[in-house]
Short mmCIF file of C-alpha atoms and ligand atoms in Angstrom, two decimals:
data_model
loop_
_atom_site.label_atom_id
_atom_site.label_comp_id
_atom_site.label_asym_id
_atom_site.label_seq_id
_atom_site.Cartn_x
_atom_site.Cartn_y
_atom_site.Cartn_z
CA UNK D 1 149.65 64.44 -5.12
CA UNK D 2 145.94 65.19 -5.08
CA UNK D 3 144.00 64.69 -1.85
CA UNK D 4 142.73 61.15 -1.46
CA UNK D 5 139.13 60.97 -0.36
CA UNK D 6 138.24 58.24 2.13
CA UNK D 7 134.47 57.82 2.02
CA UNK D 8 133.29 56.43 5.34
CA UNK D 9 130.69 57.24 7.98
CA UNK D 10 133.07 55.87 10.62
CA UNK D 11 135.36 58.53 12.15
CA UNK D 12 137.49 55.88 13.89
CA UNK D 13 138.31 54.26 10.57
CA UNK D 14 139.30 57.65 9.19
CA UNK D 15 141.48 58.35 12.23
CA UNK D 16 143.36 55.07 11.72
CA UNK D 17 143.77 55.92 8.00
CA UNK D 18 144.95 59.40 8.88
CA UNK D 19 147.60 58.08 11.30
CA UNK D 20 148.86 55.57 8.73
CA UNK D 21 149.27 58.13 5.94
CA UNK D 22 150.68 60.68 8.40
CA UNK D 23 154.25 59.61 7.72
CA UNK D 24 153.81 59.73 3.91
CA UNK D 25 153.22 62.41 1.31
CA UNK D 26 149.64 61.28 0.80
CA UNK D 27 147.07 63.89 1.76
CA UNK D 28 143.83 62.45 3.07
CA UNK D 29 140.35 63.93 3.16
CA UNK D 30 137.41 62.56 5.11
CA UNK D 31 134.24 62.41 3.04
CA UNK D 32 131.75 61.50 5.73
CA UNK D 33 128.93 59.69 4.08
CA UNK D 34 126.93 56.54 4.75
CA UNK D 35 126.37 54.79 1.46
CA UNK D 36 123.99 51.90 1.00
CA UNK D 37 125.90 48.64 1.31
CA UNK D 38 124.93 45.74 -0.86
CA UNK D 39 124.61 42.64 1.30
CA UNK D 40 126.82 39.81 0.08
CA UNK D 41 128.51 36.66 1.40
CA UNK D 42 131.99 38.08 1.72
CA UNK D 43 133.53 41.34 2.86
CA UNK D 44 135.44 41.54 -0.44
CA UNK D 45 132.22 41.39 -2.48
CA UNK D 46 130.52 44.00 -0.29
CA UNK D 47 133.52 46.33 -0.68
CA UNK D 48 133.70 45.95 -4.47
CA UNK D 49 129.93 46.34 -4.91
CA UNK D 50 129.96 49.51 -2.79
CA UNK D 51 132.89 51.01 -4.69
CA UNK D 52 131.29 50.23 -8.05
CA UNK D 53 128.07 51.86 -6.96
CA UNK D 54 129.82 55.03 -5.70
CA UNK D 55 131.97 55.27 -8.84
CA UNK D 56 128.78 55.44 -10.91
CA UNK D 57 128.27 58.99 -9.63
CA UNK D 58 131.73 60.01 -8.34
CA UNK D 59 134.39 60.67 -10.95
CA UNK D 60 137.18 61.75 -8.56
CA UNK D 61 139.54 59.17 -7.01
CA UNK D 62 138.41 57.75 -3.66
CA UNK D 63 138.88 54.85 -1.28
CA UNK D 64 136.29 52.96 0.72
CA UNK D 65 136.79 50.15 3.17
CA UNK D 66 134.67 47.25 4.33
CA UNK D 67 135.69 45.18 7.31
CA UNK D 68 134.41 42.67 9.80
CA UNK D 69 135.19 40.00 12.34
CA UNK D 70 134.82 36.24 11.84
CA UNK D 71 134.56 33.90 14.80
CA UNK D 72 135.88 30.42 14.03
CA UNK D 73 133.64 28.41 16.35
CA UNK D 74 130.60 30.25 14.92
CA UNK D 75 131.59 29.27 11.35
CA UNK D 76 132.79 32.77 10.48
CA UNK D 77 129.80 34.69 11.92
CA UNK D 78 129.28 37.68 11.81
CA UNK D 79 131.70 38.29 8.86
CA UNK D 80 130.01 40.60 6.34
CA UNK D 81 127.18 41.18 8.83
CA UNK D 82 129.53 42.65 11.47
CA UNK D 83 128.07 46.13 11.36
CA UNK D 84 124.47 44.94 11.76
CA UNK D 85 125.38 42.48 14.52
CA UNK D 86 127.32 45.16 16.39
CA UNK D 87 124.34 47.52 16.20
CA UNK D 88 121.91 44.84 17.36
CA UNK D 89 123.46 42.47 19.92
CA UNK D 90 126.76 44.35 20.39
CA UNK D 91 129.82 43.13 22.26
CA UNK D 92 127.82 41.75 25.18
CA UNK D 93 125.70 39.72 22.77
CA UNK D 94 128.84 38.21 21.22
CA UNK D 95 130.26 37.43 24.67
CA UNK D 96 126.97 35.73 25.57
CA UNK D 97 127.11 33.61 22.39
CA UNK D 98 130.69 32.68 23.29
CA UNK D 99 129.96 31.78 26.90
CA UNK D 100 131.46 28.34 27.72
CA UNK D 101 133.16 28.17 24.32
CA UNK D 102 136.75 27.00 24.72
CA UNK D 103 137.76 27.68 21.13
CA UNK D 104 137.89 31.49 21.06
CA UNK D 105 139.91 32.23 17.91
CA UNK D 106 138.67 34.97 15.58
CA UNK D 107 140.01 37.15 12.81
CA UNK D 108 139.37 40.58 11.38
CA UNK D 109 139.48 41.33 7.67
CA UNK D 110 139.81 44.73 6.03
CA UNK D 111 139.31 45.40 2.33
CA UNK D 112 140.17 48.78 0.88
CA UNK D 113 139.07 49.56 -2.66
CA UNK D 114 140.81 52.42 -4.43
CA UNK D 115 139.03 53.93 -7.42
CA UNK D 116 141.65 55.92 -9.34
CA UNK D 117 139.10 57.54 -11.66
CA UNK D 118 139.35 54.70 -14.17
CA UNK D 119 140.04 51.40 -12.42
CA UNK D 120 139.48 49.67 -9.09
CA UNK D 121 142.34 48.31 -6.97
CA UNK D 122 141.93 46.06 -3.93
CA UNK D 123 144.13 45.96 -0.80
CA UNK D 124 143.43 43.49 1.98
CA UNK D 125 144.63 42.80 5.50
CA UNK D 126 143.85 40.29 8.21
CA UNK D 127 144.58 40.02 11.90
CA UNK D 128 144.22 36.90 14.01
CA UNK D 129 143.40 36.87 17.68
CA UNK D 130 141.13 35.52 20.38
CA UNK D 131 137.96 36.78 22.00
CA UNK D 132 138.15 37.98 25.60
CA UNK D 133 135.57 36.86 28.16
CA UNK D 134 134.84 40.44 29.25
CA UNK D 135 135.10 43.86 27.60
CA UNK D 136 138.41 45.61 28.23
CA UNK D 137 139.57 49.12 27.30
CA UNK D 138 137.86 52.21 26.01
CA UNK D 139 139.84 53.21 22.93
CA UNK D 140 138.92 52.37 19.36
CA UNK D 141 135.47 51.25 18.28
CA UNK D 142 133.21 48.30 17.52
CA UNK D 143 134.55 44.94 18.64
CA UNK D 144 137.88 46.38 19.87
CA UNK D 145 137.12 45.78 23.60
CA UNK D 146 136.66 42.02 23.10
CA UNK D 147 139.47 41.27 20.60
CA UNK D 148 142.99 40.33 21.73
CA UNK D 149 145.37 40.33 18.74
CA UNK D 150 148.62 38.47 18.24
CA UNK D 151 151.73 40.59 18.59
CA UNK D 152 154.39 40.84 15.88
CA UNK D 153 156.50 38.14 17.58
CA UNK D 154 153.61 35.68 17.23
CA UNK D 155 152.63 35.64 20.89
CA UNK D 156 149.20 36.66 22.08
CA UNK D 157 149.13 40.29 23.24
CA UNK D 158 148.14 41.01 26.80
CA UNK D 159 145.78 43.79 25.66
CA UNK D 160 142.64 44.14 23.57
CA UNK D 161 142.59 46.53 20.61
CA UNK D 162 140.62 48.91 22.83
CA UNK D 163 143.63 49.06 25.19
CA UNK D 164 146.05 50.02 22.42
CA UNK D 165 146.64 53.55 21.09
CA UNK D 166 146.06 53.94 17.33
CA UNK D 167 149.77 53.67 16.41
CA UNK D 168 150.02 50.27 18.09
CA UNK D 169 146.68 49.03 16.81
CA UNK D 170 147.76 50.02 13.28
CA UNK D 171 150.97 47.98 13.67
CA UNK D 172 148.98 44.82 14.31
CA UNK D 173 145.58 45.30 12.79
CA UNK D 174 143.82 44.17 9.63
CA UNK D 175 143.32 47.81 8.66
CA UNK D 176 146.95 48.66 9.40
CA UNK D 177 147.98 45.86 7.04
CA UNK D 178 145.62 46.75 4.19
CA UNK D 179 146.66 50.40 4.56
CA UNK D 180 150.33 49.42 4.35
CA UNK D 181 149.63 47.85 0.94
CA UNK D 182 147.55 50.83 -0.22
CA UNK D 183 150.30 53.25 0.82
CA UNK D 184 152.98 51.16 -0.90
CA UNK D 185 150.95 51.19 -4.11
CA UNK D 186 150.29 54.94 -3.98
CA UNK D 187 153.91 55.70 -3.19
CA UNK D 188 154.98 53.99 -6.41
CA UNK D 189 152.44 55.88 -8.52
P1 LIG Z 1 131.50 52.63 6.67
O1 LIG Z 1 130.71 53.89 6.51
O2 LIG Z 1 132.94 52.76 6.27
O3 LIG Z 1 130.84 51.42 5.99
P2 LIG Z 1 130.99 51.10 9.12
O4 LIG Z 1 131.33 51.34 10.56
O5 LIG Z 1 129.54 50.86 8.77
O6 LIG Z 1 131.55 52.34 8.27
P3 LIG Z 1 131.64 48.53 7.95
O7 LIG Z 1 130.41 48.56 7.11
O8 LIG Z 1 132.93 48.15 7.31
O9 LIG Z 1 131.91 49.94 8.63
O10 LIG Z 1 131.31 47.63 9.18
C1 LIG Z 1 132.29 46.96 9.84
C2 LIG Z 1 131.89 46.73 11.27
O11 LIG Z 1 132.84 45.75 11.77
C3 LIG Z 1 132.07 47.98 12.11
O12 LIG Z 1 130.89 48.66 12.30
C4 LIG Z 1 132.60 47.40 13.42
O13 LIG Z 1 131.53 47.02 14.22
C5 LIG Z 1 133.37 46.17 12.97
N1 LIG Z 1 134.80 46.50 12.80
C6 LIG Z 1 135.49 46.67 11.63
N2 LIG Z 1 136.76 46.99 11.87
C7 LIG Z 1 136.90 47.03 13.21
C8 LIG Z 1 137.96 47.33 14.06
O14 LIG Z 1 139.15 47.70 13.61
N3 LIG Z 1 137.73 47.28 15.38
C9 LIG Z 1 136.53 46.94 15.88
N4 LIG Z 1 135.46 46.64 15.13
C10 LIG Z 1 135.64 46.70 13.81
#
């Protein structure tokens, strides 16, 4: 199988991708590039618009991923604006917005788009969890220190994503789930 290019400026995302495909025959390649993201109301639309734009000048197969966190009590904020919000107010800003909020449920969504040279294919994953009241852990990236996921048995984990090594985060995470579907699809090809 040809190398599969993952176009992302985010090395952590690539590392998670790399771990997930590690046990398969898929060969990955990191194409580190920040492309201009179209702003849209959903993560799915942002992902598809970005892939379409890149495919207009890239004829080789590639994948891109768009992801974000949605906080229920804030009506889904920051959702597709997750990157901008992280760069501006960051985790402490989110914790400040959530101060005194009893309802702390949130979810991550990951959307991978595969361009196979002809067509686009979409693979999605979600993970539910709750927001911590303080930042915990130093692994991972972005909102990982404030997000406590649910474990496979349906109980709340006792750790944030930032306290889990990549293998464990991948078992539970939105990206782990979308990657599972991508890998299943590619393995059948
Ligand atoms: P790309 O070059 O792939 O676009 P990016 O980091 O800008 O890299 P996104 O546009 O998909 O990625 O932005 C998603 C933001 O949501 C990201 O910057 C993080 O702040 C946050 N995020 C997404 N997945 C996350 C995860 O697994 N853990 C923590 N934060 C995450």
